[in-house]
Tab-separated table of C-alpha atoms in Angstrom:
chain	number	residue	atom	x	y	z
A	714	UNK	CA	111.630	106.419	102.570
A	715	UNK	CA	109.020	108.070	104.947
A	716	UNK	CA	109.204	106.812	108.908
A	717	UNK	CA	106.140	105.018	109.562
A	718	UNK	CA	104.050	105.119	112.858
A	719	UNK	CA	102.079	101.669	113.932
A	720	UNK	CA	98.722	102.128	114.784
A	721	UNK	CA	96.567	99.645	117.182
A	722	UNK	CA	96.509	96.371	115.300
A	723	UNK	CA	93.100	95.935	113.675
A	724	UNK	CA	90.063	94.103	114.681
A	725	UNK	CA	89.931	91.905	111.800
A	726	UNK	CA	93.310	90.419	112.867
A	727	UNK	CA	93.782	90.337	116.427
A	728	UNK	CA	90.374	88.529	116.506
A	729	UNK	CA	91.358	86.295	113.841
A	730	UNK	CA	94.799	85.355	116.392
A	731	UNK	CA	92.666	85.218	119.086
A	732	UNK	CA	90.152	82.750	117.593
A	733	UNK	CA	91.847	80.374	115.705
A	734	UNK	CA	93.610	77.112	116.819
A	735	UNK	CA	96.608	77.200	114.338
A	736	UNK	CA	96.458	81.092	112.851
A	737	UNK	CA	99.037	81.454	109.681
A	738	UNK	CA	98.704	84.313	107.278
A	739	UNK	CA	97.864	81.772	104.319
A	740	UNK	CA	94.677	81.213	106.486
A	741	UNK	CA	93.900	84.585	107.432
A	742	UNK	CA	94.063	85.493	103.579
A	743	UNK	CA	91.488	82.727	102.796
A	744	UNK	CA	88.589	85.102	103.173
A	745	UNK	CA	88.664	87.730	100.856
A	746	UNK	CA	87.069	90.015	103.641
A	747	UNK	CA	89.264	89.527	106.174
A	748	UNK	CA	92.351	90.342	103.903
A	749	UNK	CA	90.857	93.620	102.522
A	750	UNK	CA	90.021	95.269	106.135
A	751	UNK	CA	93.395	94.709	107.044
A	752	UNK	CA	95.057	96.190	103.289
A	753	UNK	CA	92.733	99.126	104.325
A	754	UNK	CA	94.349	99.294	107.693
A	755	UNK	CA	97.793	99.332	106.823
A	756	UNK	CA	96.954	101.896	103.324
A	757	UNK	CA	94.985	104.066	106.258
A	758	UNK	CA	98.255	104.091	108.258
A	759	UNK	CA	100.734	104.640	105.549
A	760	UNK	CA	98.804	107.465	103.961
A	761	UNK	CA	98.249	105.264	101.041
A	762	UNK	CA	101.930	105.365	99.944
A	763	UNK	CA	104.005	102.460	99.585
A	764	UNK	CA	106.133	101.397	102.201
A	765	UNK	CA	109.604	101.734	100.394
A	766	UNK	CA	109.173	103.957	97.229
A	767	UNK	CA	106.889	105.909	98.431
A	768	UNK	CA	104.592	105.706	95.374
A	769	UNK	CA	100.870	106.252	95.802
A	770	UNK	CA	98.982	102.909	96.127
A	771	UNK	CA	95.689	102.015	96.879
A	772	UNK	CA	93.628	98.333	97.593
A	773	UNK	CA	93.737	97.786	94.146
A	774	UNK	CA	97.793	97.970	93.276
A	775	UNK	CA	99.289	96.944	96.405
A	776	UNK	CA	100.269	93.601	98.300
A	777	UNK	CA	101.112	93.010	101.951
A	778	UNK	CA	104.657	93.297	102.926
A	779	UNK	CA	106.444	91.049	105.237
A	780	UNK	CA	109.369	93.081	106.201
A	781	UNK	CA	111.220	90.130	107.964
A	782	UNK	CA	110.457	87.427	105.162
A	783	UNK	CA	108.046	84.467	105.947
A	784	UNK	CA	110.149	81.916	104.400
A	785	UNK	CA	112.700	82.599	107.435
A	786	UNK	CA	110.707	83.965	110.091
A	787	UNK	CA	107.381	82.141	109.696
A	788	UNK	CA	106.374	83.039	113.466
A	789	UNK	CA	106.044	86.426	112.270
A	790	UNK	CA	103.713	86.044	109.559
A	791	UNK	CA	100.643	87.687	111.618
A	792	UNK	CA	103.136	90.124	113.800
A	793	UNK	CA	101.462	93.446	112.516
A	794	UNK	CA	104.445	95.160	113.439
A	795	UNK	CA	105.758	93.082	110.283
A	796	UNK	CA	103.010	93.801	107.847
A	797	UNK	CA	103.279	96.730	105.650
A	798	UNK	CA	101.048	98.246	102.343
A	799	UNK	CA	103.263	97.818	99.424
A	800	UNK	CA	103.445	98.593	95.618
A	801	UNK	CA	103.788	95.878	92.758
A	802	UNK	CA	107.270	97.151	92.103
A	803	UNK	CA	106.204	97.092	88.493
A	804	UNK	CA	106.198	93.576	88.407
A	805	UNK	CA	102.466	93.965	86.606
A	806	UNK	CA	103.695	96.516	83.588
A	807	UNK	CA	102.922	94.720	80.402
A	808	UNK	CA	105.493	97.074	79.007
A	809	UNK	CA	108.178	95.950	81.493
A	810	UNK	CA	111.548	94.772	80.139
A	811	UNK	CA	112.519	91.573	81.431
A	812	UNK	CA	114.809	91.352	84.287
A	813	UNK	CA	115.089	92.056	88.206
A	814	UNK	CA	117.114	95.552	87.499
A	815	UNK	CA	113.373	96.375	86.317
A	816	UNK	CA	111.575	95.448	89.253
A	817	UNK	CA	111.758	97.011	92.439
A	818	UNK	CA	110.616	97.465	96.623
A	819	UNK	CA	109.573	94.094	98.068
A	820	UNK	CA	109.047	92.453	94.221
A	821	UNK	CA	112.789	93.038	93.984
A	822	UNK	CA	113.212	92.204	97.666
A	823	UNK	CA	111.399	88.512	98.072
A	824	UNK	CA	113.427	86.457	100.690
A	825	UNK	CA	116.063	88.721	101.460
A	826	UNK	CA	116.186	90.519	104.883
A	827	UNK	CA	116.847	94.484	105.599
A	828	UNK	CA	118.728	96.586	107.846
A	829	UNK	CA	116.683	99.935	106.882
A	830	UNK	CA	113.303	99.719	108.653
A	831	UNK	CA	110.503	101.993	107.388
A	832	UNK	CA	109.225	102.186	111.660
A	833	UNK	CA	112.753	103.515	112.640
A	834	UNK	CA	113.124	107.614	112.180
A	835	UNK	CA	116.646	106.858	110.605
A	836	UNK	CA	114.881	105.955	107.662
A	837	UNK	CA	114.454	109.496	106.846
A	838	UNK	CA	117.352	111.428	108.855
A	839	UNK	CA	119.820	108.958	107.661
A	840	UNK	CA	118.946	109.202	103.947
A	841	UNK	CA	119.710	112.296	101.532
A	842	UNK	CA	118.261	112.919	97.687
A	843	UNK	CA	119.863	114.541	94.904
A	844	UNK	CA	118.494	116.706	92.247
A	845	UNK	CA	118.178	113.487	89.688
A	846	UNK	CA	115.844	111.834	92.180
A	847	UNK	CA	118.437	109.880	93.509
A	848	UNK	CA	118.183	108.463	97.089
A	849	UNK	CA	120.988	107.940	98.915
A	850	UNK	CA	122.458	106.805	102.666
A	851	UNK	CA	124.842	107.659	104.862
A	852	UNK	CA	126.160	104.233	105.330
A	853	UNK	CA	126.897	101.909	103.184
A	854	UNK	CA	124.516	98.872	104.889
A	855	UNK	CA	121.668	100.996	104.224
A	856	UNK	CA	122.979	101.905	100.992
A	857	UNK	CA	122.801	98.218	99.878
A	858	UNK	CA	119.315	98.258	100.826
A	859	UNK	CA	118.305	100.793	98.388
A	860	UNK	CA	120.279	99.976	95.685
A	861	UNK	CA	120.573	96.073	95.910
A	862	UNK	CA	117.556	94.654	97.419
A	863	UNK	CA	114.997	97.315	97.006
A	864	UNK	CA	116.146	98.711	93.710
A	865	UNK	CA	114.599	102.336	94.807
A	866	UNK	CA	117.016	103.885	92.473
A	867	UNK	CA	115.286	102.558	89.782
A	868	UNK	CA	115.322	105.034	86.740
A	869	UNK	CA	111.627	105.608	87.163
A	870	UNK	CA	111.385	105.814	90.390
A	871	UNK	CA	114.243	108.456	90.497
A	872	UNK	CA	112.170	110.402	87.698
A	873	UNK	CA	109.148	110.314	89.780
A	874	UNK	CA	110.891	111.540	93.110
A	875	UNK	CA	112.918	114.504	90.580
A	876	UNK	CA	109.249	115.649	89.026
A	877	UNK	CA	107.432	115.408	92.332
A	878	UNK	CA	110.029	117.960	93.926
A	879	UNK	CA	110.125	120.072	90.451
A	880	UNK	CA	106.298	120.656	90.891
A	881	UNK	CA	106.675	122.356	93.938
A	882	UNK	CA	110.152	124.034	93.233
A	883	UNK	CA	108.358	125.721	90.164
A	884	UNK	CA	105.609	126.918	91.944
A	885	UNK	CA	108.026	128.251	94.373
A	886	UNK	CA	109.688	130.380	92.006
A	887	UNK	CA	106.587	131.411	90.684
A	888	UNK	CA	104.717	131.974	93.195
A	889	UNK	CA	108.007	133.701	95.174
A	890	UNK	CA	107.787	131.648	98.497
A	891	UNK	CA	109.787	133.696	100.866
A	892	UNK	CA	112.041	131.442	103.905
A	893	UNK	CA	109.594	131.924	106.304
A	894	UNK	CA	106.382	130.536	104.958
A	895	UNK	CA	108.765	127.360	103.753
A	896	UNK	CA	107.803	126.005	107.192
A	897	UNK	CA	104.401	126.012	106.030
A	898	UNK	CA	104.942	123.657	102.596
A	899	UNK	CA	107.416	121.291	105.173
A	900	UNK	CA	104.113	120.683	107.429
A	901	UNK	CA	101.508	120.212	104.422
A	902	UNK	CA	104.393	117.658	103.101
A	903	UNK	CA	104.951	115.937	106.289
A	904	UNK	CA	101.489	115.502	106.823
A	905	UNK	CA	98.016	113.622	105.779
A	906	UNK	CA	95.847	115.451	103.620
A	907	UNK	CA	92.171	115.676	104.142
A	908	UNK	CA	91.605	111.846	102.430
A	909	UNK	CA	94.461	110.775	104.821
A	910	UNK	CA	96.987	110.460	102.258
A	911	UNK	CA	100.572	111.708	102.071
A	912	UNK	CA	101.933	113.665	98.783
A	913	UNK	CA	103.378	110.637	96.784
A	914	UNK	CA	107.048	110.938	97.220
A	915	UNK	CA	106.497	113.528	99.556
A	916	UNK	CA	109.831	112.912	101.416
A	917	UNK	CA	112.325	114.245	98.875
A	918	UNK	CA	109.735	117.414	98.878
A	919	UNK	CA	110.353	117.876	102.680
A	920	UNK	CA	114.278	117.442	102.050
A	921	UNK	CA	114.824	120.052	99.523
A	922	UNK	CA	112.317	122.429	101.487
A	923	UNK	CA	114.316	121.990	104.496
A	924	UNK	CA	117.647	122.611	102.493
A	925	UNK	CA	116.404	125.891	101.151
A	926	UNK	CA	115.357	126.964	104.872
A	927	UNK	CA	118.614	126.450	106.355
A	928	UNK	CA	120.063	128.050	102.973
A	929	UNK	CA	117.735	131.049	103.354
A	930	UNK	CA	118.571	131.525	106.975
């Protein structure tokens, strides 16, 4: 998962609050406008990855995450520190096999609440990858996050993480990045690109590029 930073709640929703007598998220969604400013809020902020998988998404594939579920905490429904841009969690695949072990991030998730918090750092400094693409935590509440509730080490999703960090490992080799311009790669990877987008999956990039710096050291 990749740590992400709030930005100033947007326009289109705090005067939305501000202006109506009984504001609910149902409401707010009513007008088509009003619920496309704020997906392009939230995609602007996340660097059009989602949320939990860190797959790319844009307005087109993703749906608005309520971190602490509406059906329980229906006070929060319009809290933008509650809102999040989120993938289908290939819910939408024609070619999907039935079942929720094939369905993952907040389709996998509905109702249930998390521990792990995508606007805590510990999100990243408390998880690890492995070669396969699998993501893992150092404790086991976390764990059950990932693996029970947000499915993240889905068997696609793990091949998607292991050939996103492959790309760059091979040009590594072939391009014979020496330790010290490694720093370089971890900023491009840790940061927006020109569009504003992060490198889909790009935190299992930074991970391995910061194991071979302290490795090369």
């Amino acid at each position: 998962m990749k740590h992400i930073i709030k930005d100033v709640e947007p326009d289109v929703l705090t005067g939305y609050k501000l202006n109506s007598t009984n504001p609910s998220y149902i409401n707010f969604c009513k007008k088509s406008q009003r619920k496309l400013n704020l997906n392009d809020a939230l995609l602007d902020e996340q660097g059009y990855l989602c949320c939990y998988c860190m797959g790319e998404i844009n307005s087109e594939n993703m749906q608005i995450e309520h971190w602490k579920p509406q059906s329980k905490y229906p006070k929060l429904d319009l809290d933008y520190n509650n809102l999040f841009a989120c993938c289908e969690g290939n819910k939408h695949n024609p070619k999907r096999k039935k079942g929720s072990e094939n369905i993952h991030c907040d389709s996998k998730k509905s109702s249930l609440e998390l521990t792990i918090n995508p606007l805590n750092k510990d999100c990243e400094t408390e998880t690890s990858y492995f070669g396969d693409g699998t993501i893992n935590a150092k404790n086991s509440v976390y764990n059950k996050d990932i693996n029970d509730y947000l499915n993240l080490n889905y068997e696609n999703l793990k091949r998607n993480r292991k050939s996103a960090w492959i790309k760059v490992l091979s040009n590594l080799t072939k391009n014979r990045v020496k330790n010290n311009e490694i720093n370089k790669l971890i900023n491009v990877f840790s940061e927006k690109n020109k569009d504003g987008k992060y490198h889909p999956y790009c935190q299992i990039i930074v991970f391995f590029l910061k194991k071979r710096q302290v490795a090369g050291t």
